[in-house]
PDB file of C-alpha atoms in Angstrom:
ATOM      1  CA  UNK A   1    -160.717 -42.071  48.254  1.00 69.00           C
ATOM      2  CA  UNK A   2    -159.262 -38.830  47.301  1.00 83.00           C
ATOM      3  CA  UNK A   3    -158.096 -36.650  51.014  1.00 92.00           C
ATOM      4  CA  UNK A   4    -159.763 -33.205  50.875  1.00 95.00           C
ATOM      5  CA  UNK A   5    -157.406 -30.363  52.045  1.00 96.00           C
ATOM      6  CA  UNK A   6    -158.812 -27.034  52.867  1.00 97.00           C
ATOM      7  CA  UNK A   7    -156.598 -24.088  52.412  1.00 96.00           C
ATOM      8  CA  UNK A   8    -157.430 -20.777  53.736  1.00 96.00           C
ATOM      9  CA  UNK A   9    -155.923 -16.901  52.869  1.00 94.00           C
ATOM     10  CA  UNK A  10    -156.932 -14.325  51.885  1.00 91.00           C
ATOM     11  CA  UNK A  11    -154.318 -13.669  49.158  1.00 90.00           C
ATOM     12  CA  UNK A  12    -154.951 -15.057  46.229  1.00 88.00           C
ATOM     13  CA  UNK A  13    -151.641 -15.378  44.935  1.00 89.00           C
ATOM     14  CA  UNK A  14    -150.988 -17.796  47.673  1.00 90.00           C
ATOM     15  CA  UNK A  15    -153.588 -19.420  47.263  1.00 91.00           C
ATOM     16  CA  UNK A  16    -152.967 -19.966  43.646  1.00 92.00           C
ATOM     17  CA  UNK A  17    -149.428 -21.464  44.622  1.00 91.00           C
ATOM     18  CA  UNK A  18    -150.620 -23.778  46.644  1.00 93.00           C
ATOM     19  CA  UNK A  19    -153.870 -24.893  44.036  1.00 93.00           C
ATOM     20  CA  UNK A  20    -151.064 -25.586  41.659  1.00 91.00           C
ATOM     21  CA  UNK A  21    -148.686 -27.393  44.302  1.00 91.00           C
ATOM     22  CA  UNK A  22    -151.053 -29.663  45.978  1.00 93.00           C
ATOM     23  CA  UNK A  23    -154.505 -30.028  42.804  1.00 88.00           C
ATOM     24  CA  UNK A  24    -152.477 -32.971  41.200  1.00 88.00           C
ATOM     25  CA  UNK A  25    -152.959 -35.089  44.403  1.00 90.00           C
ATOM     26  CA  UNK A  26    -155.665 -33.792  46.813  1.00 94.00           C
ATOM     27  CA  UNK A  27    -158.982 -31.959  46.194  1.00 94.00           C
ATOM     28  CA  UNK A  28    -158.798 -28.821  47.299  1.00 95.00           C
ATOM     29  CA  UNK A  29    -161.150 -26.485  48.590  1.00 96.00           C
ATOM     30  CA  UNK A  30    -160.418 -22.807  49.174  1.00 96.00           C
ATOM     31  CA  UNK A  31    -161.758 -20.241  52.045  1.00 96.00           C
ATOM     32  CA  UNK A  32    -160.972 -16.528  51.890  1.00 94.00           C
ATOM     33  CA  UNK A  33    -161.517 -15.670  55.234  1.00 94.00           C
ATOM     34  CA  UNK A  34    -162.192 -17.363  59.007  1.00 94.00           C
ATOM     35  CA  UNK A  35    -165.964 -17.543  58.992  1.00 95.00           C
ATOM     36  CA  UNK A  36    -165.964 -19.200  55.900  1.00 95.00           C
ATOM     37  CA  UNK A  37    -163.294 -21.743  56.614  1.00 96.00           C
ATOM     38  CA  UNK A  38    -165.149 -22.474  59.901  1.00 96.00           C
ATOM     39  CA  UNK A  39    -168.127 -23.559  57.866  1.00 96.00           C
ATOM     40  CA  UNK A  40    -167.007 -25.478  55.109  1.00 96.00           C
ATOM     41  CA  UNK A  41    -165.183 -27.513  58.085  1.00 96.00           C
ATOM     42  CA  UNK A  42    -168.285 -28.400  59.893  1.00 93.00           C
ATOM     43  CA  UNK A  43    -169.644 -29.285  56.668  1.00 94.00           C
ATOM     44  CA  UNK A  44    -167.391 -31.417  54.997  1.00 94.00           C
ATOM     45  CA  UNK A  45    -164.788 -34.002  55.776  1.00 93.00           C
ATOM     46  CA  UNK A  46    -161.739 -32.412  55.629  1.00 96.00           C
ATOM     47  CA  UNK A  47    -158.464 -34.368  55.902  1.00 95.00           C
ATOM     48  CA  UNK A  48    -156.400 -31.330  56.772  1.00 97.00           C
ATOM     49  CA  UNK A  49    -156.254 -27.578  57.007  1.00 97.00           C
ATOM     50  CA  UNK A  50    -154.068 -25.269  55.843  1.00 97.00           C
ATOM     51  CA  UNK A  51    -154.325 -21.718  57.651  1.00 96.00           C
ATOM     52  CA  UNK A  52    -152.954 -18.517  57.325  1.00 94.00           C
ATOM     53  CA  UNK A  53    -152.516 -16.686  60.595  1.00 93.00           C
ATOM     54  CA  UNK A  54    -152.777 -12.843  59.234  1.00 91.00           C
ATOM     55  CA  UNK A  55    -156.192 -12.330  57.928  1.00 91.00           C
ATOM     56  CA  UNK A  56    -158.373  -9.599  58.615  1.00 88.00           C
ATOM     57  CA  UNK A  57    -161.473  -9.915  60.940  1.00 90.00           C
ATOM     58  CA  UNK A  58    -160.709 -13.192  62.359  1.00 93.00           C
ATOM     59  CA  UNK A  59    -157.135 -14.604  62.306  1.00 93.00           C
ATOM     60  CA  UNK A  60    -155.622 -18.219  62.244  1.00 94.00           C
ATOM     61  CA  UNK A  61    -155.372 -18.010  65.518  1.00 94.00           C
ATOM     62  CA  UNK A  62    -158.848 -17.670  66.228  1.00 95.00           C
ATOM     63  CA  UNK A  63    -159.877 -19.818  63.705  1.00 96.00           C
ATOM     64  CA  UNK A  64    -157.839 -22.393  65.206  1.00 96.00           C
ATOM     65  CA  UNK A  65    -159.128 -22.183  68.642  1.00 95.00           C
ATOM     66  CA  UNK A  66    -162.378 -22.340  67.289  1.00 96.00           C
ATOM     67  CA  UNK A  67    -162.054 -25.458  65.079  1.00 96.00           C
ATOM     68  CA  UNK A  68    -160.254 -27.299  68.210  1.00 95.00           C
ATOM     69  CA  UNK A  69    -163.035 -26.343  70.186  1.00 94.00           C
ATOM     70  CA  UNK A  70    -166.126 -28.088  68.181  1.00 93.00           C
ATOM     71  CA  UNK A  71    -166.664 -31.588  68.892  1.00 87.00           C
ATOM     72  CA  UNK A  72    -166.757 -31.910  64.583  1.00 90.00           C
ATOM     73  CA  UNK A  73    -163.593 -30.383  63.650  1.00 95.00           C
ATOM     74  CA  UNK A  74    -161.248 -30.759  66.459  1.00 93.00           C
ATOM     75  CA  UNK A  75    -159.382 -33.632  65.130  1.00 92.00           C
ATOM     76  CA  UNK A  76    -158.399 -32.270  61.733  1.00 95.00           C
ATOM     77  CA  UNK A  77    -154.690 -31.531  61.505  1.00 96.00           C
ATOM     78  CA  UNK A  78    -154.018 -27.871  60.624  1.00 96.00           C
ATOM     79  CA  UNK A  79    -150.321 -26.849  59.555  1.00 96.00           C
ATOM     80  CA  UNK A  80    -149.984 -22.864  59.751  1.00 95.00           C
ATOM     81  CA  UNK A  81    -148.865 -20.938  56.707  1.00 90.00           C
ATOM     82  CA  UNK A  82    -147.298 -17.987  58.001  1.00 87.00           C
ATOM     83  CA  UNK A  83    -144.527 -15.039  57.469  1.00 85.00           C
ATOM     84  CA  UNK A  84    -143.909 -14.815  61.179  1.00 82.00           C
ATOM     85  CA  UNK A  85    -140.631 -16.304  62.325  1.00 80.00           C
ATOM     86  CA  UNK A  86    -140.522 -15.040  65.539  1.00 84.00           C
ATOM     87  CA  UNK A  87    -140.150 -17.940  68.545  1.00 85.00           C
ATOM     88  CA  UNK A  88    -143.580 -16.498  69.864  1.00 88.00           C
ATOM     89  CA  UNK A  89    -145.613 -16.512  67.420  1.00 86.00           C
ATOM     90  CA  UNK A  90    -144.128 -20.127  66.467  1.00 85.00           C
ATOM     91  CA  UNK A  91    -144.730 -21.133  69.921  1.00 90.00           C
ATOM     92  CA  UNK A  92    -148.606 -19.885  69.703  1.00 91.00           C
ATOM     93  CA  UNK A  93    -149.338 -21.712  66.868  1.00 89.00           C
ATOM     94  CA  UNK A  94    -148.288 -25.237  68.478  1.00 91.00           C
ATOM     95  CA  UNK A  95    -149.998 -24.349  71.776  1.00 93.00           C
ATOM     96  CA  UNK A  96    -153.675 -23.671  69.774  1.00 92.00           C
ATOM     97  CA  UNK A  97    -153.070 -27.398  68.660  1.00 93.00           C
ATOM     98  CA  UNK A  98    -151.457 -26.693  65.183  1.00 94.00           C
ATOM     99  CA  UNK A  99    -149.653 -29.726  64.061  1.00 94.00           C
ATOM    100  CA  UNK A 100    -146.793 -27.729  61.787  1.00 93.00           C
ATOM    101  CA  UNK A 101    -146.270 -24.926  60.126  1.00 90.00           C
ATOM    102  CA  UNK A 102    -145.029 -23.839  56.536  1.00 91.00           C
ATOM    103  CA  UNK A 103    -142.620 -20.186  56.171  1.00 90.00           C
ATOM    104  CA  UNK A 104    -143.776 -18.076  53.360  1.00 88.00           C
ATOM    105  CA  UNK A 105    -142.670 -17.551  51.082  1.00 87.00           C
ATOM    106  CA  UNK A 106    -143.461 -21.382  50.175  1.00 84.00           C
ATOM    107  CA  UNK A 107    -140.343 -23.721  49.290  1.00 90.00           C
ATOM    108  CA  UNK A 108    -142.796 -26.462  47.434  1.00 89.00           C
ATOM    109  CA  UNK A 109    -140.630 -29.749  48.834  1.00 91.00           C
ATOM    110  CA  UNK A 110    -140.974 -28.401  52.270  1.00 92.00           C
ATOM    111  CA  UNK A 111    -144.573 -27.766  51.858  1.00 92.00           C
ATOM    112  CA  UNK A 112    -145.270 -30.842  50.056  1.00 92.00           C
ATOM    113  CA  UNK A 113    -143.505 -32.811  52.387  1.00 93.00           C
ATOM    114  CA  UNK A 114    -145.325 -31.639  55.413  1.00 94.00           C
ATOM    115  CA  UNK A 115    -148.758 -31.596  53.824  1.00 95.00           C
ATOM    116  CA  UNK A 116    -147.948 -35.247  52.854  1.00 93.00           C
ATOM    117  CA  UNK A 117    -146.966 -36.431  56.002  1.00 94.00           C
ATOM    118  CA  UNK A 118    -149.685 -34.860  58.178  1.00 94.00           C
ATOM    119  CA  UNK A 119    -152.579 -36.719  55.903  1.00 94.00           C
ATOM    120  CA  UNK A 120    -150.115 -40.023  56.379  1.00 93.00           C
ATOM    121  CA  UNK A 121    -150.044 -39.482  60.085  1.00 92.00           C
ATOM    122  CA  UNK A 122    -154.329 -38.802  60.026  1.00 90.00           C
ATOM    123  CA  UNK A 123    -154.401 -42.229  57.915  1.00 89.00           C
ATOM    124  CA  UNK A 124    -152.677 -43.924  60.522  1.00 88.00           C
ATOM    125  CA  UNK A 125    -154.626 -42.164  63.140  1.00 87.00           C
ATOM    126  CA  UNK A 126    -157.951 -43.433  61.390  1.00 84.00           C
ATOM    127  CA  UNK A 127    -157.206 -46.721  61.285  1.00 84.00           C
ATOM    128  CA  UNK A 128    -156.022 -47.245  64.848  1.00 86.00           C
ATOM    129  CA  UNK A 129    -159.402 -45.981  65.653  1.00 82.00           C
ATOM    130  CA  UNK A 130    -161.077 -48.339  63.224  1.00 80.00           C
ATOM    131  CA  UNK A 131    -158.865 -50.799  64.967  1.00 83.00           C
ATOM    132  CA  UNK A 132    -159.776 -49.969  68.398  1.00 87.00           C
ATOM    133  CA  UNK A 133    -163.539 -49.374  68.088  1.00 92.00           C
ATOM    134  CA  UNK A 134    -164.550 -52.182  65.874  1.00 93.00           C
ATOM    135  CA  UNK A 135    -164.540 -55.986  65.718  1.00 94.00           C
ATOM    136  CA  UNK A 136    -162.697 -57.669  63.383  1.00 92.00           C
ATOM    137  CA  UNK A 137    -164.746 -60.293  62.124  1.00 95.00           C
ATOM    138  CA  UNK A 138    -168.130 -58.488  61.443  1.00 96.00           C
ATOM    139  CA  UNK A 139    -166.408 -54.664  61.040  1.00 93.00           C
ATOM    140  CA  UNK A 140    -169.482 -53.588  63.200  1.00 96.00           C
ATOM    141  CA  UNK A 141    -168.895 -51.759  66.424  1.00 95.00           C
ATOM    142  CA  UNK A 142    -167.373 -53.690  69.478  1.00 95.00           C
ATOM    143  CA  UNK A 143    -169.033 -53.707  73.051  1.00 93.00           C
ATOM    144  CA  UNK A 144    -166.260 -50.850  74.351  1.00 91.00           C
ATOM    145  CA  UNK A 145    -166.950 -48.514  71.795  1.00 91.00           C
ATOM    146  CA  UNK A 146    -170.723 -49.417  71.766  1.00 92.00           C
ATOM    147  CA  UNK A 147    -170.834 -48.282  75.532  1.00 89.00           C
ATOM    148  CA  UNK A 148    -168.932 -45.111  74.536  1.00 87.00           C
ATOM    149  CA  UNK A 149    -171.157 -43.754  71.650  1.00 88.00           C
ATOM    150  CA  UNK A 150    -174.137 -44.589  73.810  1.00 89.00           C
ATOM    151  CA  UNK A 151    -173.553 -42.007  76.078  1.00 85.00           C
ATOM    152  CA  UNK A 152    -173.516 -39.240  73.547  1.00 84.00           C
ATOM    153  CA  UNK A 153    -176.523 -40.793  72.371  1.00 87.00           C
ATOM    154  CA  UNK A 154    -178.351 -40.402  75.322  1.00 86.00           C
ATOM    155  CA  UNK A 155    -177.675 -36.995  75.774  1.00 82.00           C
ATOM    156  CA  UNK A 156    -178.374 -36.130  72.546  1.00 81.00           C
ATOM    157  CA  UNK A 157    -181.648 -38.108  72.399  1.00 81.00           C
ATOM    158  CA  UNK A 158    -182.858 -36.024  75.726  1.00 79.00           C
ATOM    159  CA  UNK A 159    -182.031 -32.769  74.440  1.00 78.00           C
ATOM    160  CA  UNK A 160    -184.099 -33.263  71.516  1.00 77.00           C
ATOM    161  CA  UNK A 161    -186.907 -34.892  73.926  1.00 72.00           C
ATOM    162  CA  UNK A 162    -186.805 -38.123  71.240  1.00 79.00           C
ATOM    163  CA  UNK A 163    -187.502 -41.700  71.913  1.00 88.00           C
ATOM    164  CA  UNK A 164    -184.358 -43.827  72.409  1.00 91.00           C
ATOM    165  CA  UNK A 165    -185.122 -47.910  71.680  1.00 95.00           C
ATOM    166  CA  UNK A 166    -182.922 -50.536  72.141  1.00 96.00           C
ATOM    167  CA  UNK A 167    -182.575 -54.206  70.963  1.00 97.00           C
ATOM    168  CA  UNK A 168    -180.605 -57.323  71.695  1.00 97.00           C
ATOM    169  CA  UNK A 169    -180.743 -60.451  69.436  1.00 98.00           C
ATOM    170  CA  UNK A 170    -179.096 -63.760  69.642  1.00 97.00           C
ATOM    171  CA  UNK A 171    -178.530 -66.269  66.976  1.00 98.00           C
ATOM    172  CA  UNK A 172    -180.423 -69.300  68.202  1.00 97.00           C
ATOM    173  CA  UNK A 173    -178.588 -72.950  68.933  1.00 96.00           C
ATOM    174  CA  UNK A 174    -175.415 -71.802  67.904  1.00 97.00           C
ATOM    175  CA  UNK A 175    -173.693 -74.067  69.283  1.00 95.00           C
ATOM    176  CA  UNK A 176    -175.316 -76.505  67.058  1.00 95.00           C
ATOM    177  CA  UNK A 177    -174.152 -74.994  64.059  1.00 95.00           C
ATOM    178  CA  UNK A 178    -170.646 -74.903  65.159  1.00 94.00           C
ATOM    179  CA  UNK A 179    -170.729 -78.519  66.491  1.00 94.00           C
ATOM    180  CA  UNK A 180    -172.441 -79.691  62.933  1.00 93.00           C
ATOM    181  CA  UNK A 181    -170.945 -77.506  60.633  1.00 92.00           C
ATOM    182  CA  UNK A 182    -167.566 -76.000  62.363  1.00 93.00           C
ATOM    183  CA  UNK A 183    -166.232 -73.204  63.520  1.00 94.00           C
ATOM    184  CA  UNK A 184    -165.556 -71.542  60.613  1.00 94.00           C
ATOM    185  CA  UNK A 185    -169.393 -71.903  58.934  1.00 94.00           C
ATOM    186  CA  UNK A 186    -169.949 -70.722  62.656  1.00 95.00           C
ATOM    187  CA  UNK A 187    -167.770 -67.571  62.069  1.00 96.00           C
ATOM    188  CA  UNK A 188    -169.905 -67.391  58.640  1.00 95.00           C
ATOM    189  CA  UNK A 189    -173.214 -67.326  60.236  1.00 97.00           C
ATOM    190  CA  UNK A 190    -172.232 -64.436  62.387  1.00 97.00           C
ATOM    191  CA  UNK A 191    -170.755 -62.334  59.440  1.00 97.00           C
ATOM    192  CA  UNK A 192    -174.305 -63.285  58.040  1.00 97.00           C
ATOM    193  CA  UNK A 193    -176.595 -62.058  60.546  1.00 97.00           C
ATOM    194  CA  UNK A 194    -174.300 -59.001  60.890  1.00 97.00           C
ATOM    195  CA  UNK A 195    -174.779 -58.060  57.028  1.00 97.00           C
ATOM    196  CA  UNK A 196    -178.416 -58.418  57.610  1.00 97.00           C
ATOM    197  CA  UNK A 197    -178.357 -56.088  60.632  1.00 97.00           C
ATOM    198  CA  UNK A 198    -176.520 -53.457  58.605  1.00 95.00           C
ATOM    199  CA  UNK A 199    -179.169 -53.697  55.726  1.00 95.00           C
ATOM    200  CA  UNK A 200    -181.606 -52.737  57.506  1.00 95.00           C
ATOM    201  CA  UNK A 201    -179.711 -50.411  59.876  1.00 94.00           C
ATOM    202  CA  UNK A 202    -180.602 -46.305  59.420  1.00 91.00           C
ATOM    203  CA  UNK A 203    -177.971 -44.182  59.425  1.00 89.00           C
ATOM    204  CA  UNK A 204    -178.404 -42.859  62.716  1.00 90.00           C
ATOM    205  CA  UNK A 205    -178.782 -46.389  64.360  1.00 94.00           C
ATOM    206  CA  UNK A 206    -175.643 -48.222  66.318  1.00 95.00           C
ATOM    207  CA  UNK A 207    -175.005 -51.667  65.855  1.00 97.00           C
ATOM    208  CA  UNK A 208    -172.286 -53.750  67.627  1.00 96.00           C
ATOM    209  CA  UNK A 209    -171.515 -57.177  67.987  1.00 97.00           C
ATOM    210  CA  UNK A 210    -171.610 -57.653  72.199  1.00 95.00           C
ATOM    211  CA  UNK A 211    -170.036 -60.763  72.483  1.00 92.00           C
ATOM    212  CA  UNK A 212    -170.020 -64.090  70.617  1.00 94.00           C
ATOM    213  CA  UNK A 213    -173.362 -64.792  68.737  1.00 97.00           C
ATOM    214  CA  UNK A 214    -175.286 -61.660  70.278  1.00 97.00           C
ATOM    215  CA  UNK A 215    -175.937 -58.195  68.760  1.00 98.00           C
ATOM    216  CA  UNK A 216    -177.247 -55.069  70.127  1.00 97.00           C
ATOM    217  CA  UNK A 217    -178.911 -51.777  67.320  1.00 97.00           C
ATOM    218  CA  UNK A 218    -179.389 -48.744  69.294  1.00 95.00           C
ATOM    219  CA  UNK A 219    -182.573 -46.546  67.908  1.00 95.00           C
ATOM    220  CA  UNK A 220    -182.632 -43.023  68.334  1.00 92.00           C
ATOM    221  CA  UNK A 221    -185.849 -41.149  67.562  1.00 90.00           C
ATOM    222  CA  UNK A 222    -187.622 -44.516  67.449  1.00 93.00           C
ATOM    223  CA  UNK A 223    -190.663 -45.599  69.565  1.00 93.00           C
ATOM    224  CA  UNK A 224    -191.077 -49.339  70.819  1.00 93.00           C
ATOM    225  CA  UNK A 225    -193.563 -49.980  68.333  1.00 94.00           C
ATOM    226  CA  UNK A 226    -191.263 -48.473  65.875  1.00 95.00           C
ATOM    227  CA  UNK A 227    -188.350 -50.991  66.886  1.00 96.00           C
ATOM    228  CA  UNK A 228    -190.787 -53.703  66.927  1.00 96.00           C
ATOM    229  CA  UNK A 229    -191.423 -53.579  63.313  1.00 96.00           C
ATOM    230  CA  UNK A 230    -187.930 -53.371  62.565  1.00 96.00           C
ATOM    231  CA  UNK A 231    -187.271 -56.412  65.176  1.00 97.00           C
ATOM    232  CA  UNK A 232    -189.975 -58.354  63.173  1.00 97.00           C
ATOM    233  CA  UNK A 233    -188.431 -57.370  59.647  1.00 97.00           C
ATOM    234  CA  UNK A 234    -184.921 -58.722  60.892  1.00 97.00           C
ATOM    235  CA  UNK A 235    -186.141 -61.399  62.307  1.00 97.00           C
ATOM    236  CA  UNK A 236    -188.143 -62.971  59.277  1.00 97.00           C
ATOM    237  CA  UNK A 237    -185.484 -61.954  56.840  1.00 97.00           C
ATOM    238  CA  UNK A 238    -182.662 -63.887  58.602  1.00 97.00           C
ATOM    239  CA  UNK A 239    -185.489 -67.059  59.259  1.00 97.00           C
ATOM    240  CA  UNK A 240    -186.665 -67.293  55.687  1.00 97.00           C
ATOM    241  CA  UNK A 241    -182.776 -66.923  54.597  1.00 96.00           C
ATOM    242  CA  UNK A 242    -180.936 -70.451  53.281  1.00 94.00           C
ATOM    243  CA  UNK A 243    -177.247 -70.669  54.082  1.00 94.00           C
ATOM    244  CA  UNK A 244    -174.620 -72.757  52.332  1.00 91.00           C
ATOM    245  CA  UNK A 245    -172.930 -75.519  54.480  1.00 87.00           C
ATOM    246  CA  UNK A 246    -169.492 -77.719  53.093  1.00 75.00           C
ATOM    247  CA  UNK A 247    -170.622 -80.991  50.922  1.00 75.00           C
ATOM    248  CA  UNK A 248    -173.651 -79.012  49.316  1.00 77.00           C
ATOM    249  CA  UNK A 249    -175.571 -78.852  52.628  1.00 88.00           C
ATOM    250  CA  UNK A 250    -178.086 -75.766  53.385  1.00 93.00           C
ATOM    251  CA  UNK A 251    -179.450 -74.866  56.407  1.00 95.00           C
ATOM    252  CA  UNK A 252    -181.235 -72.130  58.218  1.00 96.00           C
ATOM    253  CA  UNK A 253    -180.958 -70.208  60.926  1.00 97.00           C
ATOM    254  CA  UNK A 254    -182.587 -68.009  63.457  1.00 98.00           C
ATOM    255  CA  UNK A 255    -182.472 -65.614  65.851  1.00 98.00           C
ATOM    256  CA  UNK A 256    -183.917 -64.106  69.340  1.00 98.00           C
ATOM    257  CA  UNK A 257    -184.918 -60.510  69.884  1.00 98.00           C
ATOM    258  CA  UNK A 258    -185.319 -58.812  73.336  1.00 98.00           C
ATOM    259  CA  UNK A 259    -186.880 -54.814  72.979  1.00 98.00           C
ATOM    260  CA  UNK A 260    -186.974 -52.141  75.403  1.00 96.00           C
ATOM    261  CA  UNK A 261    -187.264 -48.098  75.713  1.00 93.00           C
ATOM    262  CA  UNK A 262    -184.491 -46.194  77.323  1.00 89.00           C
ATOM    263  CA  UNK A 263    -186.290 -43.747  79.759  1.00 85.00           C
ATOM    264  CA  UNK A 264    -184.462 -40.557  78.735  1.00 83.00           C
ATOM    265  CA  UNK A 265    -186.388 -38.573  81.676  1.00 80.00           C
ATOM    266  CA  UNK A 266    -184.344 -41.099  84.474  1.00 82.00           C
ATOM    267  CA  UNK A 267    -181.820 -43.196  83.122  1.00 82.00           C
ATOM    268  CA  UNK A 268    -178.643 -41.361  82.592  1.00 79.00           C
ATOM    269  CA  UNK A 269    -176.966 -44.604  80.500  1.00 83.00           C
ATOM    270  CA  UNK A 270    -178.078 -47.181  79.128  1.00 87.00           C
ATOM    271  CA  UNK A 271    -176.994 -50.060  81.445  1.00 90.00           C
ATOM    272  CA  UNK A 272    -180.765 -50.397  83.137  1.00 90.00           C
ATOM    273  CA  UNK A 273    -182.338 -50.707  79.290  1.00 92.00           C
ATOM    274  CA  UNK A 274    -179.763 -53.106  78.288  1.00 94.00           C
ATOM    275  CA  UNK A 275    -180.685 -55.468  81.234  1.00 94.00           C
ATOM    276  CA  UNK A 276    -184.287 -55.111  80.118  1.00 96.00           C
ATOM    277  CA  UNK A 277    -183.860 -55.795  76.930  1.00 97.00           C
ATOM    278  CA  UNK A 278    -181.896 -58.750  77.768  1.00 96.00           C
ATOM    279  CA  UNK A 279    -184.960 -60.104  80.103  1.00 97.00           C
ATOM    280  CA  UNK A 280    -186.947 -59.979  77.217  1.00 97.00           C
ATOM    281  CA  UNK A 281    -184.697 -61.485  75.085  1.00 97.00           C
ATOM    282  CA  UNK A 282    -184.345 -64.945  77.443  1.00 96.00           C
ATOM    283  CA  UNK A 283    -188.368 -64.634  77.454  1.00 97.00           C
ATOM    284  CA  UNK A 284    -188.520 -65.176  73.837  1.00 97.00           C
ATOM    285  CA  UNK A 285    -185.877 -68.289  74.304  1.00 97.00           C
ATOM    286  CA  UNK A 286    -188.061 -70.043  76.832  1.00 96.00           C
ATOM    287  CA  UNK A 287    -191.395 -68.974  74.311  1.00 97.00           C
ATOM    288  CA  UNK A 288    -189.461 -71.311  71.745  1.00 96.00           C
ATOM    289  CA  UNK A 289    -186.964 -68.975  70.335  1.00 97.00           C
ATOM    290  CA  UNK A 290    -187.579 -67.039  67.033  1.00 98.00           C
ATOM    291  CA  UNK A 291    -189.892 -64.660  67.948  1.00 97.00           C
ATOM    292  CA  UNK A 292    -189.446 -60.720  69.359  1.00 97.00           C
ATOM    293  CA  UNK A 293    -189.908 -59.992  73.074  1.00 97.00           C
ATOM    294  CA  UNK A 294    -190.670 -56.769  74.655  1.00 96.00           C
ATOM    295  CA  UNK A 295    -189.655 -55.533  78.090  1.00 92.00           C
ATOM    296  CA  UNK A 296    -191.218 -51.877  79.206  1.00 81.00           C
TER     297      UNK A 296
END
């Protein structure tokens, strides 16, 4: 995937410089002044900025402090282009959370060179957090981060007055699988079952693998009866699925669902909806497993 760089002046003979230095390896996208650069960054994924800090209205400065400051922008590296050499003014532009800065007029190594190795160091940065927020056998989210991105959930789900549903699902007899089959078909089902959750996952929903065979899907803006259907979609797709065992043996599998509604007028996480849902999920076990549970 190409790494989309942002450059911002209002010169356009820079500007042109820097088109022709860094076009050949990066898309490029080009704001003329503050405001503008301040909306094409909340709008698109940018892999780095770079800012001039002399511009009329609204400087780098500003623009700086103002990217650093939204929740959307404030991780995107931003290397000052400027004419000022002066200690200060150096000094001002690390302290506003610049990561370097480039002397006009350009020397194209120097600038290359830095440009390069800020969208390196964002790489790295990226997948350290894929690392660290994800587990490694499904790629879904992992039970730390899931707890994390819950509680921006929740807040956001109660400013907008929304519905907030949550499930939890459990393969059935695992252990049966992985004492008939082994540990790796085991590891197979699970990949399984998480491809099926991410097919019919909407882009706002959160899925994570909790912990061994069990799942969780966040719902925002979705009733109970609206994460019942869904429940009862996963649930048949994954029991009328056929899975391939060693020696040309097939089998099927299925799986548990526990529902309930995160009240977003009392509950300030989602700890007391989890437990809940988890109630309802050990109902449908002792029901006979296979089926979808709900817990108000």
């Amino acid at each position: 995937m190409n790494k989309n760089i942002l450059v911002v002046d209002d010169t356009e003979s820079n500007i042109d410089i820097l088109l022709e230095l860094l076009d050949d390896k990066y898309d490029v996208m080009v704001a003329l002044d503050g405001e503008s650069a301040l909306e094409i960054a909340n709008e698109e994924r940018l892999d780095l900025i770079l800012l001039d800090i002399m511009m009329p209205i609204m400087d780098g400065y500003e623009v700086c402090q103002k990217l650093k400051l939204n929740e959307n922008t404030k991780d995107i590296p931003i290397i000052f282009i400027t004419a000022k050499t002066d200690e200060d003014s150096i000094e001002k532009a690390y302290s506003l959370g610049g990561s370097d800065y480039v002397i006009k007029p350009f020397r194209p190594k120097e600038l290359l060179a830095k440009v390069n190795r800020e969208i390196q160091l964002k790489n790295y940065q990226e997948e350290l957090k894929l690392l660290a927020s994800t587990d490694p056998m499904t790629k879904l989210y992992n039970r730390r981060y899931f707890n994390e991105i819950s509680k921006n959930i929740l807040e956001q789900e109660r400013e907008n007055s929304s519905e907030l549903s949550i499930m939890m699902m459990d393969i059935d007899k695992f252990k049966n699988v992985n004492d008939t089959y082994g540990h790796s078909i085991g590891d197979e089902v699970i990949s399984f079952v998480a491809d099926i959750l991410r097919k019919f996952q909407r882009k706002s929903d959160v899925v994570c693998r909790y912990g061994g065979e069990e799942f969780v899907m966040l719902l925002p803006n979705t009733s109970i009866k609206e994460a019942l259907s869904v429940a009862q979609r996963v649930r048949k797709h994954i029991e009328e699925s056929i899975l391939d065992a060693k020696e040309n043996e097939s089998f099927k599998i299925t799986i548990s669902i526990g529902i309930s509604q995160i009240d977003l007028l009392k509950e300030t996480n989602i700890e007391a909806s989890l437990n809940r849902a988890d109630k309802a999920l050990y109902k449908a076990k002792d029901l006979g497993r296979n089926r979808v549970c709900i817990n108000f």
